[in-house]
Short mmCIF file of C-alpha atoms in Angstrom, two decimals:
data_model
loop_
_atom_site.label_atom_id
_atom_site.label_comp_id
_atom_site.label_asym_id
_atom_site.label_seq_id
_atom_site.Cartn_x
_atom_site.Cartn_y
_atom_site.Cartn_z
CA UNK A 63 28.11 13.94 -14.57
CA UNK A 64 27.22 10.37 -13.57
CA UNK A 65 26.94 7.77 -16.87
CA UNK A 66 24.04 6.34 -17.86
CA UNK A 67 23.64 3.24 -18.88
CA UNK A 68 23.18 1.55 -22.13
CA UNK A 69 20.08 -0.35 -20.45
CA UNK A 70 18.53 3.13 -19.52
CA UNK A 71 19.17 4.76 -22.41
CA UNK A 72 17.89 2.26 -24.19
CA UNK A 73 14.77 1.92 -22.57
CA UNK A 74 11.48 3.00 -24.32
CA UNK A 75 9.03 5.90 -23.40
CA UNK A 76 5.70 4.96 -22.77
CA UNK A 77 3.30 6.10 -25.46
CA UNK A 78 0.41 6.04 -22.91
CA UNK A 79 2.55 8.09 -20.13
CA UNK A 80 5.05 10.54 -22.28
CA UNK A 81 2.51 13.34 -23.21
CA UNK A 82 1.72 13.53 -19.58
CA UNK A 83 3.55 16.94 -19.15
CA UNK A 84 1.91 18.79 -21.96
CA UNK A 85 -1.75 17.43 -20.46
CA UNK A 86 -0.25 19.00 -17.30
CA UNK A 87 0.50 22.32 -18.80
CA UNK A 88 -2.65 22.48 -21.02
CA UNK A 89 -4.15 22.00 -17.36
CA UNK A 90 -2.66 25.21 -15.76
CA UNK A 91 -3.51 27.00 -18.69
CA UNK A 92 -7.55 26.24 -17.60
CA UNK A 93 -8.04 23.56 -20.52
CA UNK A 94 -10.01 20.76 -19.14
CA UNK A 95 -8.65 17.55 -21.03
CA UNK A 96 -10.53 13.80 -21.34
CA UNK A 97 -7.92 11.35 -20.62
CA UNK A 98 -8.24 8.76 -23.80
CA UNK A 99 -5.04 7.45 -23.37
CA UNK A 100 -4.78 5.61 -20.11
CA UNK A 101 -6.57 2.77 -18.82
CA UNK A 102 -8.11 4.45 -15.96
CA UNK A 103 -11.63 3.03 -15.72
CA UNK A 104 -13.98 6.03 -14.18
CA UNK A 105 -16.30 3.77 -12.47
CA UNK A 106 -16.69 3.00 -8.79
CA UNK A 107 -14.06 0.47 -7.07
CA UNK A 108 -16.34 -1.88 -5.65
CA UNK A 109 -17.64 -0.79 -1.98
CA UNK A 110 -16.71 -4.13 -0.50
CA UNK A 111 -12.94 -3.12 -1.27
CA UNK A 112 -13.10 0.56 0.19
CA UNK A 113 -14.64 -0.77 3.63
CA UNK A 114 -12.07 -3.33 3.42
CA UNK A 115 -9.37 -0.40 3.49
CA UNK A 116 -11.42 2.09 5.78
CA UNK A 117 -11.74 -0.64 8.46
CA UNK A 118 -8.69 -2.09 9.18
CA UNK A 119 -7.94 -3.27 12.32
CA UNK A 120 -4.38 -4.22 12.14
CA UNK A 121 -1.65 -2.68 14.87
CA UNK A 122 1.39 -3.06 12.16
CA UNK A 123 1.27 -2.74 8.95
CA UNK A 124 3.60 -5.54 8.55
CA UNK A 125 5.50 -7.85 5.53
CA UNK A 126 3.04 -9.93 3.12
CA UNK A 127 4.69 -13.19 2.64
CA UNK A 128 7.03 -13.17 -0.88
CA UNK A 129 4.68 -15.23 -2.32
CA UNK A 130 1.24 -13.53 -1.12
CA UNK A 131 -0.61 -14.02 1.90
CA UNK A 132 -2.59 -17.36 2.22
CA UNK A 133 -6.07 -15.53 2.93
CA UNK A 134 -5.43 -13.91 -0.65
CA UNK A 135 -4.40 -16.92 -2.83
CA UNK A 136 -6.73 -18.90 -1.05
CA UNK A 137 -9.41 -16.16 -2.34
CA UNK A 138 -7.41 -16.62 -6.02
CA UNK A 139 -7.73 -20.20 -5.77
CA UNK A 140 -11.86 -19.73 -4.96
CA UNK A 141 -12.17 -17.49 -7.66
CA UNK A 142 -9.82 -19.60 -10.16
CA UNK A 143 -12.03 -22.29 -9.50
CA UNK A 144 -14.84 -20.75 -10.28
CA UNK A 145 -13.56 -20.72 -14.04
CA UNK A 146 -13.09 -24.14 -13.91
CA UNK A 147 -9.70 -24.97 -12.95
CA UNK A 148 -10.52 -27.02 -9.64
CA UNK A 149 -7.10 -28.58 -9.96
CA UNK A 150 -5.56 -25.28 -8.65
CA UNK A 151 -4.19 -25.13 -5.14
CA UNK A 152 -3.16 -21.47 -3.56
CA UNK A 153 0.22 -22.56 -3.67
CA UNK A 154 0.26 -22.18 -8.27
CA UNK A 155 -0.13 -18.41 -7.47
CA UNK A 156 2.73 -16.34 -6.40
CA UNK A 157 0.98 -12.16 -5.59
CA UNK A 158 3.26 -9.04 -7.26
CA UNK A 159 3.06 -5.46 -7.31
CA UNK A 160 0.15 -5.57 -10.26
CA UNK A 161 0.52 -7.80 -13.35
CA UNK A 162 3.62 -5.33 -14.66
CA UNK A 163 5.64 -7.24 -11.88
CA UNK A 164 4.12 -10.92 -12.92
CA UNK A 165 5.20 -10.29 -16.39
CA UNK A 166 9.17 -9.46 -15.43
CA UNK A 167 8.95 -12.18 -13.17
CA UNK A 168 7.88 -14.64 -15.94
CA UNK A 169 10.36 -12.96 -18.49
CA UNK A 170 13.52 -12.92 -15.90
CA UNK A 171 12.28 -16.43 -15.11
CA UNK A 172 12.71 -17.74 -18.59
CA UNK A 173 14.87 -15.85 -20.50
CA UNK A 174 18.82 -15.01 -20.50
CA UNK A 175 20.27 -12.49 -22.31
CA UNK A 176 20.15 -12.44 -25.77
CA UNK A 177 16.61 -14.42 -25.75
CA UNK A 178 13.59 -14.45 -27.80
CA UNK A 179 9.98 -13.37 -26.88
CA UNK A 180 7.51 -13.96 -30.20
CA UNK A 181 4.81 -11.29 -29.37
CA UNK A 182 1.96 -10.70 -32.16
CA UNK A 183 1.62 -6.83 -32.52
CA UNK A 184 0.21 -4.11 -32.00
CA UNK A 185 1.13 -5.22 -28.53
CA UNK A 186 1.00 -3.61 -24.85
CA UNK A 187 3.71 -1.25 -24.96
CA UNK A 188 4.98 -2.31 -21.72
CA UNK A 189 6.40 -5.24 -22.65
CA UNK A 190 9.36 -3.62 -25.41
CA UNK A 191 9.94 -1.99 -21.79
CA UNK A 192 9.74 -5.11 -19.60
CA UNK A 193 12.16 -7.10 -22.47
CA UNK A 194 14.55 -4.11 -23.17
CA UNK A 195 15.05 -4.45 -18.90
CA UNK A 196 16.54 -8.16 -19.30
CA UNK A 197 17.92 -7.42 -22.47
CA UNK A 198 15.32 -10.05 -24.59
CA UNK A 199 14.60 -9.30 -28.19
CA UNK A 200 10.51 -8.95 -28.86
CA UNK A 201 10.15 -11.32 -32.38
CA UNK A 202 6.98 -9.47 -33.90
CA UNK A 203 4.22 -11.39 -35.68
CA UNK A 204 2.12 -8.47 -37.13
CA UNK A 205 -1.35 -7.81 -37.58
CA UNK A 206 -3.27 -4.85 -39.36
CA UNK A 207 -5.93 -2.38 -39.31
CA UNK A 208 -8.06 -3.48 -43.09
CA UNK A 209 -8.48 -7.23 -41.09
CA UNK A 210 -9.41 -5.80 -37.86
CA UNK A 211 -6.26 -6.84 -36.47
CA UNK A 212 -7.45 -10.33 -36.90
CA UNK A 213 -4.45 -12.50 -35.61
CA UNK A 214 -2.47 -13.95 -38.60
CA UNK A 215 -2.14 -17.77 -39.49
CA UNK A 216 -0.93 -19.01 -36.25
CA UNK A 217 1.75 -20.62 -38.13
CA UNK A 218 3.49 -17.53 -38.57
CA UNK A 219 4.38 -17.99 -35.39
CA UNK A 220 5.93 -21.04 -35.64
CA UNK A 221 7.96 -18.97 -38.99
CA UNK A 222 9.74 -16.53 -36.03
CA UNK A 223 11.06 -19.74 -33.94
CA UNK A 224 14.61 -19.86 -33.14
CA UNK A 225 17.18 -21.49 -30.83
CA UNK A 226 17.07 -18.33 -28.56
CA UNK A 227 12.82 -18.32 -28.46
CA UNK A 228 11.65 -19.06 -25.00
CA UNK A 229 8.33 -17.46 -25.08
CA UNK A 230 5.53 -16.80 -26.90
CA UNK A 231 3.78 -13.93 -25.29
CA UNK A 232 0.19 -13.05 -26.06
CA UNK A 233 -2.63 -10.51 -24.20
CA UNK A 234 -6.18 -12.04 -24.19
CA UNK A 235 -7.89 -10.34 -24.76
CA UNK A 236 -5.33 -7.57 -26.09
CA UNK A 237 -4.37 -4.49 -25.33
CA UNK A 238 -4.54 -2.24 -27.53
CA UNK A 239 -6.35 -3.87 -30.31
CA UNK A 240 -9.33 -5.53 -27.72
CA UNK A 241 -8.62 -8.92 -30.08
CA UNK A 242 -10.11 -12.00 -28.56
CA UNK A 243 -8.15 -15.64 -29.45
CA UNK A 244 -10.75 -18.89 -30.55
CA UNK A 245 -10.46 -21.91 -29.44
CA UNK A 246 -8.48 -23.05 -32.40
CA UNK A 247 -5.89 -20.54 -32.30
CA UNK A 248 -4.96 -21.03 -28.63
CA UNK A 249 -4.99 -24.80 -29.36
CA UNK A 250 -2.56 -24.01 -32.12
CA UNK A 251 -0.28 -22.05 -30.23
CA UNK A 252 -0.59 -25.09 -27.54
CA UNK A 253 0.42 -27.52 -29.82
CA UNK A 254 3.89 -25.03 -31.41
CA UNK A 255 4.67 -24.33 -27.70
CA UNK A 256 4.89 -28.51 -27.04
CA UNK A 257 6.65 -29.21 -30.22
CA UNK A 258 9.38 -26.26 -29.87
CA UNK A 259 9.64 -27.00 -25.81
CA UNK A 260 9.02 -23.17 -25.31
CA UNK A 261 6.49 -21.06 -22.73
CA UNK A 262 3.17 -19.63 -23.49
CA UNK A 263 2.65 -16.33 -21.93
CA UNK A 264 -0.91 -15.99 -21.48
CA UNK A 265 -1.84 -12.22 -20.05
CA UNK A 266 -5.19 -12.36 -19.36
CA UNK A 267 -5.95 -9.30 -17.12
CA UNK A 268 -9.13 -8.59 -18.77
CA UNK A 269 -10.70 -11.74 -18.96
CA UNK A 270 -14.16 -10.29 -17.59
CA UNK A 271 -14.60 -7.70 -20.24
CA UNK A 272 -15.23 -9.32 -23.58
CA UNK A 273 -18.67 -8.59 -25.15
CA UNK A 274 -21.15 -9.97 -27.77
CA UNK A 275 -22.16 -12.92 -25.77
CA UNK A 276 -18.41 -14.19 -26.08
CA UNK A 277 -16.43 -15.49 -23.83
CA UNK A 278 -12.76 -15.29 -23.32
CA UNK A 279 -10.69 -18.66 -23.15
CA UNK A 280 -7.32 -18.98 -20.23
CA UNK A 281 -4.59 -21.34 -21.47
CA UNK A 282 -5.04 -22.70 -18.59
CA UNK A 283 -7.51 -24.86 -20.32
CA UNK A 284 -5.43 -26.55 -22.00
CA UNK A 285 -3.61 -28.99 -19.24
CA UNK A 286 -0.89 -30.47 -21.47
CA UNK A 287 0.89 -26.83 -20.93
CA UNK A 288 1.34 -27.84 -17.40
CA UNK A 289 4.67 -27.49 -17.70
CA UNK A 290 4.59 -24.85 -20.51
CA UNK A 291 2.34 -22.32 -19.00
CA UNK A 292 2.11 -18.97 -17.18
CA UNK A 293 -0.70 -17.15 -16.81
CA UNK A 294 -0.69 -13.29 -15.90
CA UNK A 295 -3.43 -11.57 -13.89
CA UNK A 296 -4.48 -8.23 -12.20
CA UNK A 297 -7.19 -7.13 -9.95
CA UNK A 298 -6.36 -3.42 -11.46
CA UNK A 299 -8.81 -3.76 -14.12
CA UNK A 300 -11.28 -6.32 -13.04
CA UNK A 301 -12.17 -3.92 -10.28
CA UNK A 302 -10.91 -0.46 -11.39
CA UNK A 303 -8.43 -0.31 -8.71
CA UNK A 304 -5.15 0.72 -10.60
CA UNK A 305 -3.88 1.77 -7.69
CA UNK A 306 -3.98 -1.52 -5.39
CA UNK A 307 -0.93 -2.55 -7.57
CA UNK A 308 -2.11 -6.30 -6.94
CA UNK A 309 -1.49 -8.96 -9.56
CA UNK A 310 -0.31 -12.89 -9.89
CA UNK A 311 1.58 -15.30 -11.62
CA UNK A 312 -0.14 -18.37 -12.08
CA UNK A 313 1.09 -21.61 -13.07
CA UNK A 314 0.89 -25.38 -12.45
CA UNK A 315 4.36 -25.96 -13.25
CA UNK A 316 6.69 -26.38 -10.24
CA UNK A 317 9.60 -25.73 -11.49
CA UNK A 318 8.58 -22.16 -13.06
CA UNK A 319 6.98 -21.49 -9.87
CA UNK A 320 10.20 -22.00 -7.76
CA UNK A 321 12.35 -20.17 -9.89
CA UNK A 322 9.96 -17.31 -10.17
CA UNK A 323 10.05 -17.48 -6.16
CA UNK A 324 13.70 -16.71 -6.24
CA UNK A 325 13.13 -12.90 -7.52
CA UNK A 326 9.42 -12.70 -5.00
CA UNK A 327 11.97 -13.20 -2.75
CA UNK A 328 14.74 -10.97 -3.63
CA UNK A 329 11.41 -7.82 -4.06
CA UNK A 330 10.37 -9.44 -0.64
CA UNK A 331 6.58 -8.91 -0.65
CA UNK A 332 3.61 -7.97 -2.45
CA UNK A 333 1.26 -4.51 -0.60
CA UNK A 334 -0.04 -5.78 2.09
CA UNK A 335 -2.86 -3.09 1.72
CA UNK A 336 -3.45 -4.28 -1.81
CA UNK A 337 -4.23 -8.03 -0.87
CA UNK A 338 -6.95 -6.77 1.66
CA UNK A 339 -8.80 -4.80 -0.67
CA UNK A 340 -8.32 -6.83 -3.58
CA UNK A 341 -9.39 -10.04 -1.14
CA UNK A 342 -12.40 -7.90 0.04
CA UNK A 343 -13.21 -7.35 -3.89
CA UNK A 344 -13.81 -10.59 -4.73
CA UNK A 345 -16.56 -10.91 -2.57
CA UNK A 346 -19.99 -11.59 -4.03
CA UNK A 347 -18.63 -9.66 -7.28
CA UNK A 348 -21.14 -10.89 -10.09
CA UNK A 349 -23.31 -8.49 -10.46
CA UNK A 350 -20.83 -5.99 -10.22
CA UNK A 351 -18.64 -7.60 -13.45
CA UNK A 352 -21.90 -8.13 -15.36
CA UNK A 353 -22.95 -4.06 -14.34
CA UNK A 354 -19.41 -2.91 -15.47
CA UNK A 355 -19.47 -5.40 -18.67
CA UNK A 356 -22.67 -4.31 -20.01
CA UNK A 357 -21.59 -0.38 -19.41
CA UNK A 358 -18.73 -1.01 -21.49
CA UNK A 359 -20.49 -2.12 -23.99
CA UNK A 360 -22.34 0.63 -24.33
CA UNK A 361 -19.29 2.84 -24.32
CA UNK A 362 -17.50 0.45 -27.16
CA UNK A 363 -20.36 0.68 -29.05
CA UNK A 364 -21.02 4.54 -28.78
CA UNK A 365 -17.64 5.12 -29.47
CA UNK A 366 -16.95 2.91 -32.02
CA UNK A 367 -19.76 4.72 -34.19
CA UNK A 368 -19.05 7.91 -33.54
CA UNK A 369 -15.43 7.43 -34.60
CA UNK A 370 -15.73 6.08 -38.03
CA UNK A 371 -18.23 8.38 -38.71
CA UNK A 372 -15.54 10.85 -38.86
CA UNK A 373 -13.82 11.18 -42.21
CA UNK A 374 -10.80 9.59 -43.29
CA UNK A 375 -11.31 7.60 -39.42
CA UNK A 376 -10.82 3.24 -39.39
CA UNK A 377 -12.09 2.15 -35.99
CA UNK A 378 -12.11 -2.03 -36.18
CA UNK A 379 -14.93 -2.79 -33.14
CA UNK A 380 -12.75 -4.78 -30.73
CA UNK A 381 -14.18 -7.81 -28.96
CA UNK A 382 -13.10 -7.56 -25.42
CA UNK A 383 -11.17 -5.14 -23.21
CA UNK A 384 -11.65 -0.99 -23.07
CA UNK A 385 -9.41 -0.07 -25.78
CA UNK A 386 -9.62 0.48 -29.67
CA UNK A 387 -7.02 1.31 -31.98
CA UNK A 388 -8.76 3.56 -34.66
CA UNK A 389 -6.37 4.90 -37.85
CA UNK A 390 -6.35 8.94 -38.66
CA UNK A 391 -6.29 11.17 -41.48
CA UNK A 392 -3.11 12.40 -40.49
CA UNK A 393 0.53 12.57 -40.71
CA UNK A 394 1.75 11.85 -37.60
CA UNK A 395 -0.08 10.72 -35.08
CA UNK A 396 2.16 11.42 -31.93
CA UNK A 397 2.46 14.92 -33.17
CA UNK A 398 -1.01 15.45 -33.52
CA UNK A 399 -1.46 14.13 -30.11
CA UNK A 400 1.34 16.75 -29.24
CA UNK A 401 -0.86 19.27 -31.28
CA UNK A 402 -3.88 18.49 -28.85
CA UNK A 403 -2.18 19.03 -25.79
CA UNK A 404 0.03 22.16 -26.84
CA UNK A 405 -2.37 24.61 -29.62
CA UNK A 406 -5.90 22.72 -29.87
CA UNK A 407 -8.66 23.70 -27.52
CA UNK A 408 -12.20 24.03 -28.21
CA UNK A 409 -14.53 25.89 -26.05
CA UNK A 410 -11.38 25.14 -23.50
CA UNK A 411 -11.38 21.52 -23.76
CA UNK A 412 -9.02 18.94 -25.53
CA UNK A 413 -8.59 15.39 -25.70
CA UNK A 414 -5.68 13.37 -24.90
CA UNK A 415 -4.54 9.86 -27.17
CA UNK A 416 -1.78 7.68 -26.84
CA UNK A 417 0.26 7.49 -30.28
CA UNK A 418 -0.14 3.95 -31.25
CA UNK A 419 3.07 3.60 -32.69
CA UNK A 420 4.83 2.58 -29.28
CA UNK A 421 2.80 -0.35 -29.71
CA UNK A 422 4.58 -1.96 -32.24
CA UNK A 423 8.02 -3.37 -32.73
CA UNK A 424 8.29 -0.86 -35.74
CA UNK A 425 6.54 2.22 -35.11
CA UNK A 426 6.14 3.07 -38.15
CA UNK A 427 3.35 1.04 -38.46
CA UNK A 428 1.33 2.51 -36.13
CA UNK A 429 1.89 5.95 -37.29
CA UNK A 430 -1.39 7.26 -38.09
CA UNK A 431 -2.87 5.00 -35.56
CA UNK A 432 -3.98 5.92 -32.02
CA UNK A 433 -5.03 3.81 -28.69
CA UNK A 434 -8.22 5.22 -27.44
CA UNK A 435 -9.40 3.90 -24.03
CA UNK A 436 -13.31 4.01 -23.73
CA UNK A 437 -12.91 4.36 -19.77
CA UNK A 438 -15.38 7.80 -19.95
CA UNK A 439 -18.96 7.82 -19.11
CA UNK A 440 -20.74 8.14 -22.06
CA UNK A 441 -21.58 11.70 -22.10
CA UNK A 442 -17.62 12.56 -22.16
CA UNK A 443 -16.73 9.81 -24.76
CA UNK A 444 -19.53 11.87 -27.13
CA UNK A 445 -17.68 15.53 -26.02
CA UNK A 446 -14.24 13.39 -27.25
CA UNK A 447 -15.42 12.37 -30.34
CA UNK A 448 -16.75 16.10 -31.37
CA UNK A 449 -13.27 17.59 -30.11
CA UNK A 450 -11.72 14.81 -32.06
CA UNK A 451 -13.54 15.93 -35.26
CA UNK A 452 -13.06 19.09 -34.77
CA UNK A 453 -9.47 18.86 -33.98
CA UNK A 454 -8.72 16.84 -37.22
CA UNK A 455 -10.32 19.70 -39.38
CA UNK A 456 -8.23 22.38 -38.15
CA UNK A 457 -5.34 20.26 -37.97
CA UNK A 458 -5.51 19.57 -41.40
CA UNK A 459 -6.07 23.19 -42.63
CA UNK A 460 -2.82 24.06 -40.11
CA UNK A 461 -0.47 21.45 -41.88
CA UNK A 462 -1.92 21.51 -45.09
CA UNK A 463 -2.87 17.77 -45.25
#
């Protein structure tokens, strides 16, 4: 038998993607199941994006440049500087395989062995994965459920520094929680990051979806980072194209942008497929964010209610995003998500959650908690909530809780 290694071993399941095979069985045994637990918007990639795909012209499908074509960061740079940051040239973005890849490039970029990330949790699971793979500790700064998940005194931040911190790492606005930083917190964090020479790591891949007439803030705004700064982005969400696998690495530092090169390089290009459609997508795209931000509203809203007027539910209303996490009346949450998938049906339907406790650094905190992703058309995200109730009654009575 070949040996494993400690790295692989090692290396944590995904919460959102580990109950896939029981969904799969409960699907050959005819139970339809609402997907909850991925963030797999159901509405329409925008048209200019298919046509992009459907027509293509080219003769060879041939290598993207390492650091993204020029016709695609020059689109970034349009788009960039339509936020505000005019100082941007295409040459601060470097294209990946979707934001997963911009995030190990910025980690294996600034951290050795041994190194600290300071990540405020719950957090996107993904990145225990994308640290475990370059062997960098995550430093938690927790938040809980009774505030909201309100972000604690940014000085607690500043509590978790060491010798081996290189990053602070923070999602805004956040997966799973749907938190949205002020203006004084990210200045805070601006100000720690300066004073301890370490990197903020700002992943902002839903910047378009925050709600309430709010409006989410980059770290790019804050110019003294220049050399302290990365920001993470994705066209997956933006435009509901998963799939496209097209993201970036932004920064105005040159040095972090020529060692993050070296390994855009060594993965030699970004889809070339991915860059057209995600070029074509950009294309006269506001009404389409405001259409897709005000049906997500609706959605948060709907689903928001209808959860915490379950008994014994705690569903904080997030402020940007498509996720909330929302505390249960249960023991366990990833075995009652286990439950769902395996003995529950109603009427031959079920509902599938991601356990929230791969969110955290110890999972134990999140282990009544589950991520639910309000990517359903409304009608299906009121069908969820019913099974949901439903479920948690029987479940009870089953396990005597």
């Amino acid at each position: 038998m070949p040996k494993i290694s400690k790295r692989a071993q090692e290396m944590p399941a995904s919460p959102v993607r580990k109950l896939v095979p029981y969904a799969i069985q409960a699907k050959q045994k005819g139970v339809h199941v609402y997907h909850l637990n991925i963030g797999q918007p159901d509405i329409e990639t925008p048209e200019t994006a298919l046509d992009a795909i459907k027509n293509i012209d080219l003769k060879v499908l041939e290598y993207a440049l390492s650091e993204g074509n020029i016709e695609y960061r020059e689109v970034l740079k349009t788009y960039y500087h339509s936020l505000g940051f005019t100082d941007l040239s295409a040459n601060n973005f470097i294209v990946t395989n979707g934001g997963s890849e911009a995030l190990n490039f910025a980690i294996s970029t600034l951290c050795d062995d041994g190194d600290e990330v300071i990540i405020p949790e719950p957090y996107y699971a993904n990145y225990n994965g994308f640290a475990n793979t370059f062997n960098v500790k995550v430093v938690a700064v927790p938040s809980t459920i009774d505030t909201g998940f309100a972000l604690p005194a940014v000085e607690e931040f500043e509590k978790k520094i060491t010798s081996r911190t290189r990053a602070i790492l923070i999602c805004n606005p956040g997966n799973p929680t749907g938190y949205l930083y002020t203006a004084e917190e990210l200045k805070k964090l601006a100000e720690i990051a300066l004073k301890h020479d370490i990197t903020i790591i700002s992943d902002e891949v839903y910047r378009e979806y925050v709600y309430d007439g709010q409006q989410q803030i980059s770290m790019l705004a804050f110019p003294e980072l220049t050399e302290h700064c990365i920001v993470i982005d994705s066209e997956s969400k933006r435009y509901s194209m998963c799939g496209v696998r097209i993201g970036c690495l932004v920064t105005r530092s040159k040095k972090i942008h020529d060692a993050a090169m070296l390994f855009a390089q060594a993965r030699l290009s970004p889809v070339l497929l991915g860059q057209i459609a995600a070029a074509a997508a950009h294309q006269n795209d506001t009404a389409y964010i405001l259409k897709v931000r005000e049906e997500y509203t609706k959605r948060r809203n709907l689903l928001v209610d209808l959860l915490n007027a379950i008994p014994g539910v705690i569903c904080p209303k997030p402020k940007g995003a498509f996720y909330c996490v929302a505390e249960l009346p249960v023991d366990d949450s990833e075995k009652f998500a286990q439950w769902l998938l395996e003995v529950y049906s109603h009427n031959n339907e079920t509902i599938m959650v991601a356990p929230a406790g791969g969110f955290y650094s110890n999972p134990e905190l999140g282990k009544k908690q589950v991520r639910i992703a309000y990517v359903l058309k409304e009608e299906d995200l009121k069908r969820s909530a019913e099974l949901l109730n439903d479920a948690l009654q029987k479940y009870k009575l089953e396990f005597n809780i």
